[in-house]
Tab-separated table of C-alpha atoms in Angstrom:
chain	number	residue	atom	x	y	z
A	1	MET	CA	192.489	92.102	217.042
A	2	ASP	CA	192.126	91.481	213.193
A	3	THR	CA	192.211	88.142	212.172
A	4	VAL	CA	192.503	85.700	209.622
A	5	ASN	CA	191.277	82.029	209.343
A	6	GLY	CA	190.959	82.366	213.586
A	7	THR	CA	194.506	83.563	213.894
A	8	PRO	CA	195.866	87.603	214.066
A	9	SER	CA	196.609	88.796	210.608
A	10	SER	CA	200.602	88.998	211.451
A	11	THR	CA	201.645	85.839	213.399
A	12	ALA	CA	205.202	87.443	214.545
A	13	LEU	CA	203.920	87.754	217.927
A	14	LEU	CA	202.713	84.703	218.847
A	15	THR	CA	205.953	83.751	220.447
A	16	ASP	CA	207.444	84.194	223.854
A	17	GLN	CA	209.813	87.280	224.559
A	18	TYR	CA	213.199	85.527	225.236
A	19	GLU	CA	213.054	84.052	221.553
A	20	LEU	CA	213.869	87.180	220.480
A	21	THR	CA	216.065	88.337	223.319
A	22	MET	CA	218.052	85.218	222.411
A	23	LEU	CA	217.910	86.093	218.810
A	24	ALA	CA	219.297	89.762	220.292
A	25	ALA	CA	222.808	88.202	221.931
A	26	ALA	CA	223.648	85.854	219.229
A	27	LEU	CA	223.455	89.193	216.395
A	28	ALA	CA	225.377	90.679	219.211
A	29	ASP	CA	227.823	88.254	219.425
A	30	GLY	CA	228.161	87.099	215.270
A	31	SER	CA	226.317	83.782	216.377
A	32	ALA	CA	223.067	83.923	214.693
A	33	HIS	CA	224.012	83.174	211.217
A	34	ARG	CA	225.163	79.495	212.333
A	35	ARG	CA	223.500	77.120	210.357
A	36	CYS	CA	221.389	75.044	212.339
A	37	THR	CA	218.768	72.441	212.919
A	38	PHE	CA	215.721	72.262	215.116
A	39	GLU	CA	213.351	69.384	215.086
A	40	VAL	CA	210.211	69.153	216.799
A	41	PHE	CA	209.613	65.298	218.798
A	42	ALA	CA	207.573	63.995	221.464
A	43	ARG	CA	209.932	62.305	224.303
A	44	ARG	CA	206.736	60.349	225.061
A	45	LEU	CA	203.214	59.745	224.113
A	46	PRO	CA	200.882	61.060	227.271
A	47	HIS	CA	199.606	58.986	229.961
A	48	GLY	CA	197.236	55.758	228.291
A	49	ARG	CA	198.369	56.799	224.645
A	50	ARG	CA	199.286	54.476	222.016
A	51	TYR	CA	200.182	56.752	218.761
A	52	GLY	CA	200.105	60.388	218.462
A	53	VAL	CA	198.387	61.796	215.335
A	54	VAL	CA	200.685	64.780	213.416
A	55	ALA	CA	198.110	67.830	212.828
A	56	GLY	CA	198.250	71.329	212.485
A	57	THR	CA	200.950	71.650	209.266
A	58	GLY	CA	198.374	73.343	206.909
A	59	ARG	CA	197.596	75.866	209.865
A	60	LEU	CA	201.166	76.036	210.328
A	61	LEU	CA	202.481	76.529	206.494
A	62	ASP	CA	199.651	79.240	206.490
A	63	ALA	CA	200.911	80.736	209.856
A	64	LEU	CA	204.834	80.892	208.254
A	65	ARG	CA	203.529	83.033	205.347
A	66	ASP	CA	201.934	85.744	208.022
A	67	PHE	CA	205.361	85.674	210.084
A	68	ARG	CA	205.824	88.954	209.460
A	69	PHE	CA	207.220	92.079	211.529
A	70	GLY	CA	205.052	95.085	210.506
A	71	ALA	CA	204.636	98.430	212.405
A	72	ALA	CA	202.819	97.380	215.316
A	73	GLU	CA	204.658	94.568	215.916
A	74	LEU	CA	207.888	96.277	215.421
A	75	ALA	CA	206.186	99.309	217.870
A	76	VAL	CA	205.911	96.271	220.438
A	77	VAL	CA	209.068	94.673	220.599
A	78	GLU	CA	211.469	97.489	220.692
A	79	ARG	CA	210.243	98.559	223.873
A	80	PHE	CA	213.019	95.727	225.303
A	81	LEU	CA	215.258	95.223	222.314
A	82	ASP	CA	217.467	97.205	220.672
A	83	ALA	CA	217.747	99.660	217.639
A	84	ASP	CA	220.166	96.873	214.898
A	85	THR	CA	217.626	93.710	216.328
A	86	VAL	CA	214.941	95.674	215.340
A	87	ALA	CA	216.010	96.760	212.075
A	88	TRP	CA	216.599	93.119	211.317
A	89	LEU	CA	213.152	92.104	212.323
A	90	ARG	CA	211.530	94.820	210.293
A	91	ASP	CA	212.964	92.684	207.049
A	92	TYR	CA	212.496	88.592	208.535
A	93	ARG	CA	211.570	86.371	206.129
A	94	PHE	CA	212.349	82.574	206.593
A	95	GLY	CA	214.571	81.304	203.946
A	96	GLY	CA	214.836	78.163	205.186
A	97	ASP	CA	214.175	74.859	205.013
A	98	ILE	CA	211.198	72.344	206.386
A	99	ASP	CA	211.010	68.836	206.276
A	100	GLY	CA	207.897	66.429	207.909
A	101	TYR	CA	205.982	64.191	208.919
A	102	PRO	CA	202.604	64.234	206.697
A	103	GLU	CA	199.946	65.916	208.393
A	104	GLY	CA	197.857	62.536	209.236
A	105	GLU	CA	200.493	60.619	209.515
A	106	LEU	CA	201.295	58.866	212.751
A	107	PHE	CA	203.637	59.549	215.474
A	108	PHE	CA	205.864	57.754	217.965
A	109	PRO	CA	208.290	58.654	220.913
A	110	GLY	CA	211.277	60.669	219.363
A	111	SER	CA	209.785	60.418	215.884
A	112	PRO	CA	211.611	63.501	213.817
A	113	ILE	CA	208.080	65.006	213.907
A	114	LEU	CA	209.570	68.639	211.948
A	115	THR	CA	213.189	69.942	211.024
A	116	VAL	CA	213.729	73.043	210.569
A	117	ARG	CA	216.676	74.169	209.021
A	118	GLY	CA	218.776	77.621	208.535
A	119	SER	CA	220.108	80.234	210.620
A	120	PHE	CA	220.323	80.025	214.306
A	121	ALA	CA	218.486	83.548	214.046
A	122	GLU	CA	215.382	82.884	211.634
A	123	CYS	CA	214.851	79.252	213.238
A	124	VAL	CA	215.087	80.061	216.260
A	125	LEU	CA	211.529	83.073	216.305
A	126	LEU	CA	209.378	80.104	215.090
A	127	GLU	CA	210.000	77.453	217.988
A	128	THR	CA	206.556	78.970	219.955
A	129	LEU	CA	204.821	79.172	216.812
A	130	ILE	CA	205.242	75.782	215.623
A	131	LEU	CA	205.108	74.590	218.923
A	132	SER	CA	201.713	75.916	220.145
A	133	ILE	CA	199.922	74.736	216.825
A	134	TYR	CA	201.624	71.571	217.092
A	135	ASN	CA	200.596	70.582	220.618
A	136	HIS	CA	197.768	71.663	220.491
A	137	ASP	CA	196.167	70.621	217.240
A	138	SER	CA	197.692	66.903	217.604
A	139	ALA	CA	196.173	66.544	221.142
A	140	ILE	CA	192.703	67.574	219.802
A	141	ALA	CA	193.770	65.066	216.568
A	142	ALA	CA	194.405	62.115	218.593
A	143	ALA	CA	191.490	62.089	221.380
A	144	ALA	CA	189.130	62.533	218.256
A	145	ALA	CA	191.045	59.924	216.363
A	146	ARG	CA	190.058	57.693	219.703
A	147	MET	CA	186.112	58.375	219.277
A	148	VAL	CA	186.358	57.820	216.104
A	149	SER	CA	187.635	54.107	216.757
A	150	ALA	CA	185.407	53.874	219.619
A	151	ALA	CA	182.235	54.724	217.300
A	152	GLY	CA	183.067	52.279	215.411
A	153	GLY	CA	181.382	54.046	211.804
A	154	ARG	CA	178.740	55.992	213.288
A	155	THR	CA	178.629	59.745	212.996
A	156	LEU	CA	180.540	62.234	215.157
A	157	ILE	CA	179.941	66.147	215.849
A	158	GLU	CA	182.408	67.891	216.929
A	159	MET	CA	180.417	71.129	219.191
A	160	GLY	CA	183.101	72.194	221.617
A	161	SER	CA	183.155	75.537	220.624
A	162	ARG	CA	181.841	76.749	223.711
A	163	ARG	CA	184.121	75.071	226.245
A	164	THR	CA	187.063	76.273	224.866
A	165	HIS	CA	188.899	79.710	223.611
A	166	GLU	CA	187.308	81.024	220.967
A	167	LEU	CA	190.211	81.169	218.614
A	168	ALA	CA	191.055	77.760	219.790
A	169	ALA	CA	187.763	76.537	218.795
A	170	PRO	CA	187.911	76.667	214.859
A	171	ALA	CA	191.226	75.137	215.057
A	172	SER	CA	190.233	72.152	217.530
A	173	ALA	CA	186.990	71.437	215.114
A	174	ARG	CA	189.679	71.288	211.887
A	175	ALA	CA	191.405	68.571	214.019
A	176	ALA	CA	188.525	67.036	214.564
A	177	TYR	CA	187.711	66.546	211.197
A	178	LEU	CA	191.313	65.507	209.877
A	179	ALA	CA	190.764	62.622	212.830
A	180	GLY	CA	187.473	61.379	211.381
A	181	PHE	CA	184.704	63.645	212.687
A	182	ASP	CA	181.927	64.405	210.003
A	183	ALA	CA	180.979	67.514	211.267
A	184	THR	CA	181.109	70.554	213.517
A	185	SER	CA	178.703	73.367	214.943
A	186	ASN	CA	181.486	75.988	214.705
A	187	LEU	CA	180.988	78.123	211.634
A	188	GLU	CA	184.172	79.243	211.296
A	189	ALA	CA	185.633	76.011	210.396
A	190	ALA	CA	183.073	75.940	207.780
A	191	ARG	CA	184.337	79.462	206.505
A	192	ALA	CA	188.243	79.122	207.089
A	193	PHE	CA	188.424	74.742	206.468
A	194	GLY	CA	185.503	73.764	204.788
A	195	VAL	CA	184.651	71.656	207.609
A	196	PRO	CA	181.161	70.560	207.298
A	197	SER	CA	178.997	71.889	209.559
A	198	ALA	CA	175.570	71.238	211.574
A	199	GLY	CA	173.150	72.192	214.005
A	200	THR	CA	169.554	72.893	215.072
A	201	SER	CA	169.014	74.150	218.283
A	202	ALA	CA	168.478	73.929	222.212
A	203	HIS	CA	166.722	74.041	225.316
A	204	ALA	CA	166.152	78.197	225.122
A	205	PHE	CA	164.431	77.477	222.069
A	206	THR	CA	162.143	75.039	223.604
A	207	LEU	CA	161.894	76.969	226.712
A	208	LEU	CA	161.189	80.394	224.572
A	209	HIS	CA	157.835	78.850	223.480
A	210	SER	CA	156.309	78.861	226.782
A	211	GLY	CA	153.592	81.254	228.611
A	212	ALA	CA	151.872	81.644	231.383
A	213	ASP	CA	149.629	78.703	230.554
A	214	GLY	CA	152.561	76.410	230.534
A	215	ALA	CA	155.295	75.439	228.591
A	216	HIS	CA	154.862	74.382	224.212
A	217	GLU	CA	156.722	72.190	223.524
A	218	ALA	CA	154.560	71.044	220.544
A	219	ALA	CA	154.686	74.848	219.269
A	220	ALA	CA	158.801	75.495	219.077
A	221	PHE	CA	158.868	71.887	217.123
A	222	ARG	CA	156.694	72.856	214.522
A	223	SER	CA	158.381	75.719	214.417
A	224	GLN	CA	161.702	74.041	213.992
A	225	VAL	CA	159.740	71.745	211.267
A	226	ASP	CA	158.284	74.691	209.567
A	227	ALA	CA	161.843	76.409	209.383
A	228	LEU	CA	164.119	73.550	208.487
A	229	GLY	CA	162.225	70.227	207.061
A	230	VAL	CA	160.748	67.439	208.388
A	231	GLY	CA	164.590	65.850	208.005
A	232	THR	CA	165.948	68.148	211.011
A	233	THR	CA	166.603	66.991	214.308
A	234	LEU	CA	164.316	67.578	218.228
A	235	LEU	CA	166.237	68.005	221.185
A	236	VAL	CA	162.920	65.779	223.349
A	237	ASP	CA	164.482	66.020	226.802
A	238	THR	CA	163.700	69.708	227.560
A	239	PHE	CA	160.531	68.274	230.086
A	240	ASP	CA	159.884	64.942	230.307
A	241	ILE	CA	161.082	62.155	227.344
A	242	THR	CA	158.504	59.783	226.726
A	243	ARG	CA	156.433	62.975	226.504
A	244	GLY	CA	158.528	64.817	224.007
A	245	VAL	CA	159.075	62.197	221.967
A	246	ALA	CA	155.765	61.491	221.480
A	247	THR	CA	155.190	64.732	221.121
A	248	ALA	CA	158.061	65.091	217.790
A	249	ILE	CA	155.789	62.356	216.076
A	250	GLU	CA	152.728	64.157	216.687
A	251	VAL	CA	154.128	67.037	215.187
A	252	ALA	CA	156.706	66.057	212.452
A	253	GLY	CA	155.484	62.493	211.661
A	254	PRO	CA	157.054	59.062	211.580
A	255	GLU	CA	159.454	60.485	208.364
A	256	LEU	CA	161.098	62.941	211.288
A	257	GLY	CA	164.809	63.475	210.603
A	258	GLY	CA	166.489	62.706	214.545
A	259	VAL	CA	165.418	63.383	218.351
A	260	ARG	CA	168.595	64.442	220.101
A	261	ILE	CA	169.213	63.259	223.841
A	262	ASP	CA	171.296	65.483	225.954
A	263	SER	CA	171.353	64.159	229.496
A	264	GLY	CA	170.675	61.219	232.141
A	265	ASP	CA	171.265	57.590	231.644
A	266	LEU	CA	171.994	57.499	227.625
A	267	GLY	CA	172.190	54.163	226.835
A	268	VAL	CA	168.900	53.266	228.883
A	269	LEU	CA	167.051	56.440	227.026
A	270	ALA	CA	168.182	54.938	223.594
A	271	ARG	CA	166.589	51.798	224.060
A	272	GLN	CA	163.603	53.126	225.569
A	273	VAL	CA	163.453	55.656	222.761
A	274	ARG	CA	164.220	53.242	220.184
A	275	GLU	CA	161.767	51.079	221.050
A	276	GLN	CA	159.390	53.733	221.280
A	277	LEU	CA	159.998	55.465	217.729
A	278	ASP	CA	160.317	52.065	216.226
A	279	ALA	CA	156.367	51.770	218.175
A	280	LEU	CA	155.131	55.260	216.542
A	281	GLY	CA	156.126	53.824	213.499
A	282	ALA	CA	159.537	56.144	212.697
A	283	THR	CA	161.425	53.412	212.399
A	284	ARG	CA	164.023	55.182	210.567
A	285	THR	CA	164.697	58.391	213.145
A	286	LYS	CA	167.714	58.810	213.953
A	287	ILE	CA	169.080	58.623	217.782
A	288	VAL	CA	171.622	61.418	218.615
A	289	VAL	CA	172.949	61.383	221.562
A	290	SER	CA	175.310	64.372	223.638
A	291	GLY	CA	176.368	65.630	226.768
A	292	ASP	CA	179.793	64.828	228.576
A	293	LEU	CA	180.883	62.459	226.068
A	294	ASP	CA	184.699	60.545	225.683
A	295	GLU	CA	185.930	57.741	223.841
A	296	TYR	CA	185.096	55.475	227.281
A	297	ALA	CA	181.640	57.277	226.876
A	298	ILE	CA	181.119	56.453	222.940
A	299	ALA	CA	182.452	52.490	223.708
A	300	ALA	CA	180.066	51.776	226.315
A	301	LEU	CA	177.486	53.008	224.031
A	302	ARG	CA	178.214	51.088	221.135
A	303	ALA	CA	175.814	47.791	221.966
A	304	GLU	CA	172.743	50.765	222.217
A	305	PRO	CA	170.597	51.898	219.058
A	306	VAL	CA	172.633	55.366	218.934
A	307	ASP	CA	173.107	56.530	215.268
A	308	ALA	CA	175.388	59.746	216.478
A	309	TYR	CA	177.287	61.542	218.890
A	310	GLY	CA	177.861	65.278	220.208
A	311	VAL	CA	181.008	65.585	221.787
A	312	GLY	CA	182.184	68.747	222.835
A	313	THR	CA	184.515	69.210	226.310
A	314	SER	CA	185.938	66.180	226.050
A	315	LEU	CA	187.122	66.469	222.672
A	316	VAL	CA	188.266	70.225	222.935
A	317	THR	CA	190.529	69.418	225.898
A	318	GLY	CA	191.994	66.588	224.458
A	319	SER	CA	190.032	63.969	226.542
A	320	GLY	CA	192.909	63.888	229.848
A	321	ALA	CA	195.868	65.393	227.252
A	322	PRO	CA	195.769	68.849	226.441
A	323	THR	CA	198.642	68.298	224.689
A	324	ALA	CA	201.060	66.440	222.658
A	325	GLY	CA	204.370	67.237	224.812
A	326	MET	CA	206.291	67.969	222.008
A	327	VAL	CA	209.501	70.100	222.568
A	328	TYR	CA	211.671	71.922	219.344
A	329	LYS	CA	215.351	71.450	219.885
A	330	LEU	CA	218.968	72.125	218.210
A	331	VAL	CA	220.309	69.310	217.267
A	332	GLU	CA	222.572	70.620	215.012
A	333	VAL	CA	225.256	74.020	214.719
A	334	GLU	CA	227.223	73.676	211.382
A	335	GLY	CA	227.101	70.404	210.786
A	336	VAL	CA	228.285	69.340	213.818
A	337	PRO	CA	226.249	67.134	216.434
A	338	VAL	CA	224.269	68.792	219.367
A	339	ALA	CA	222.407	67.448	222.544
A	340	LYS	CA	221.069	68.477	225.638
A	341	ARG	CA	221.806	65.922	228.652
A	342	SER	CA	219.752	67.603	231.842
A	343	SER	CA	217.748	64.812	233.208
A	344	HIS	CA	214.517	63.453	231.993
A	345	LYS	CA	214.717	66.115	229.168
A	346	GLU	CA	218.008	64.438	226.831
A	347	SER	CA	217.921	65.343	223.095
A	348	ARG	CA	219.838	63.118	220.399
A	349	GLY	CA	221.900	65.368	218.118
A	350	GLY	CA	222.049	65.453	215.032
A	351	THR	CA	219.869	65.865	212.108
A	352	LYS	CA	217.621	62.992	211.890
A	353	ARG	CA	215.264	60.975	209.472
A	354	ALA	CA	213.003	58.337	209.928
A	355	VAL	CA	211.616	54.736	207.993
A	356	ARG	CA	208.650	53.139	209.076
A	357	LEU	CA	208.769	49.013	208.458
A	358	SER	CA	205.286	47.613	207.155
A	359	ARG	CA	203.877	43.992	207.243
A	360	ARG	CA	203.073	43.256	203.624
A	361	THR	CA	199.799	42.817	204.755
A	362	GLY	CA	200.291	46.956	205.700
A	363	THR	CA	200.326	46.157	209.674
A	364	MET	CA	202.991	48.266	210.865
A	365	VAL	CA	205.541	46.993	213.368
A	366	GLU	CA	208.311	49.543	214.024
A	367	GLU	CA	209.744	52.935	213.761
A	368	ILE	CA	214.044	53.733	212.911
A	369	VAL	CA	215.104	57.092	213.155
A	370	TYR	CA	218.490	57.046	211.558
A	371	PRO	CA	220.990	59.859	211.133
A	372	ALA	CA	220.096	62.122	207.986
A	373	ALA	CA	223.583	61.508	206.479
A	374	GLY	CA	223.615	57.883	207.248
A	375	GLU	CA	221.860	54.500	205.285
A	376	ARG	CA	218.810	54.333	204.699
A	377	PRO	CA	218.059	51.460	206.814
A	378	ALA	CA	217.113	48.010	204.817
A	379	PRO	CA	214.042	46.397	204.254
A	380	ASN	CA	214.762	42.793	206.350
A	381	GLY	CA	211.552	41.124	204.575
A	382	PHE	CA	209.489	44.362	205.336
A	383	GLU	CA	207.777	47.063	203.264
A	384	VAL	CA	209.604	49.979	204.098
A	385	ARG	CA	208.486	54.270	203.624
A	386	ASP	CA	209.804	56.961	204.449
A	387	LEU	CA	207.854	59.482	206.712
A	388	GLN	CA	209.367	62.932	206.397
A	389	THR	CA	208.258	64.909	203.217
A	390	PRO	CA	209.535	68.522	201.830
A	391	LEU	CA	207.164	71.298	203.035
A	392	VAL	CA	209.165	74.194	202.731
A	393	ARG	CA	212.736	75.013	200.638
A	394	GLY	CA	213.869	78.375	200.667
A	395	GLY	CA	211.404	80.428	202.492
A	396	GLU	CA	208.969	79.414	200.293
A	397	VAL	CA	205.998	76.492	201.170
A	398	VAL	CA	206.373	73.630	198.846
A	399	GLY	CA	204.115	71.118	200.524
A	400	ASP	CA	201.202	72.282	201.918
A	401	PRO	CA	198.333	69.865	202.485
A	402	ALA	CA	194.667	69.313	201.740
A	403	LEU	CA	192.585	68.654	204.908
A	404	GLY	CA	190.888	66.097	202.955
A	405	ASP	CA	194.023	64.146	202.043
A	406	SER	CA	195.463	64.775	205.364
A	407	ARG	CA	191.845	62.823	206.927
A	408	GLU	CA	192.498	59.838	204.558
A	409	ARG	CA	195.739	59.363	205.620
A	410	LEU	CA	195.092	59.208	209.196
A	411	ALA	CA	191.804	57.194	208.409
A	412	LYS	CA	194.053	54.433	206.063
A	413	ALA	CA	197.060	54.937	209.422
A	414	LEU	CA	194.570	53.702	212.020
A	415	VAL	CA	193.670	50.895	209.619
A	416	SER	CA	197.447	49.769	209.738
A	417	LEU	CA	198.067	50.376	213.414
A	418	PRO	CA	198.643	46.372	215.333
A	419	TRP	CA	194.977	46.061	216.796
A	420	GLU	CA	196.329	46.429	220.089
A	421	GLY	CA	196.997	49.956	219.059
A	422	LEU	CA	193.679	50.800	219.199
A	423	LYS	CA	193.204	49.683	222.779
A	424	LEU	CA	191.604	52.158	225.104
A	425	SER	CA	193.287	51.234	228.043
A	426	VAL	CA	196.830	51.979	229.212
A	427	GLY	CA	199.701	50.608	227.736
A	428	ASP	CA	202.779	50.572	225.260
A	429	PRO	CA	203.252	52.561	221.985
A	430	ALA	CA	201.480	50.622	219.310
A	431	ILE	CA	205.518	50.290	217.799
A	432	PRO	CA	208.695	50.691	219.067
A	433	THR	CA	211.346	53.062	218.161
A	434	THR	CA	214.466	52.170	217.033
A	435	PHE	CA	217.194	55.054	217.112
A	436	LEU	CA	220.298	53.934	215.057
A	437	ARG	CA	223.746	55.348	215.381
């Protein structure tokens, strides 16, 4: 499969078949060209979460540019579609408008995260693509943001590539960096998205230097230092960790950049290693820990002498919430509000906009969702900020976000949360959402 930035060069088949069978039926009965509005929102946050993070906008806009049905894509869909629908797809280009919360913005239950306007035919085809990108990236970014808060300013390295799908790995690294992680081990994320990369060695490199006469940990460390410099980080727990630290300093000297611990009781070991390093004169050698970390483990280690965390499995699986729970619903047809009434799956009809109210100190207090044709809510003594911004106009991208800007936006948003919104314990959303009719 040819890929660009970790996705197929054409994104048209990153969808479900029923999008195309609906299209065929709508083209046949004439309803395909009715002007419609679809909205993306989450009915609720994942259990235990107090906020969501909008992530994936940049990837979606790239994917939208490549949503084209070439010969290879048409060869697949013509197996089940009629000739007229296939001919329509051959010329497909999204020509509508998209507004959305900026990437890096926080969202809450019911937030109109994305608004897609155009004909039914051109909008319905985008449902699966939009949801697959936003649900994945937003889940990873929300988990990563909790880890960033728990780390309290210490370095975080994303290293979960081997724990997820190969094409999801770069997207996960991008979402983690957006949320405040400092680097990734994934080189495709470095190439495609400019995420800083990091990495040194694994236990296999130390074991490689074993021989019939036993293990040669010092030889492995010497080789790594010779190749990467004294500022490198040596993995010291392949055998005996106390001996490993001593050997690391013997080989590299007290100016060694860092040591990594990947197993055991990390808190206890970090204290022991810090004392040993200081006693050896390596007072500036940093301690990196890794191994099944999540936000709770990171928070538990805040009192320990840990300088950096390497996080893998929990991060790329959303730390217990692998999807953001977003849905894509039709809310307006030819100016008439429409809504789903299914039990526990209700939607609110009509195109909507949203504002967020904050105190003058910057702390957010409420989100208000109101009809797009209605009046903007009054400040009532609060600062009022519009949340949706133009992303696409007439099919042309007008608001492609820079990853660095999205990263800065989220950092500021997290600071503006009420203090209880940063808790890791189960609780209500950090702020309420009010819906005006």
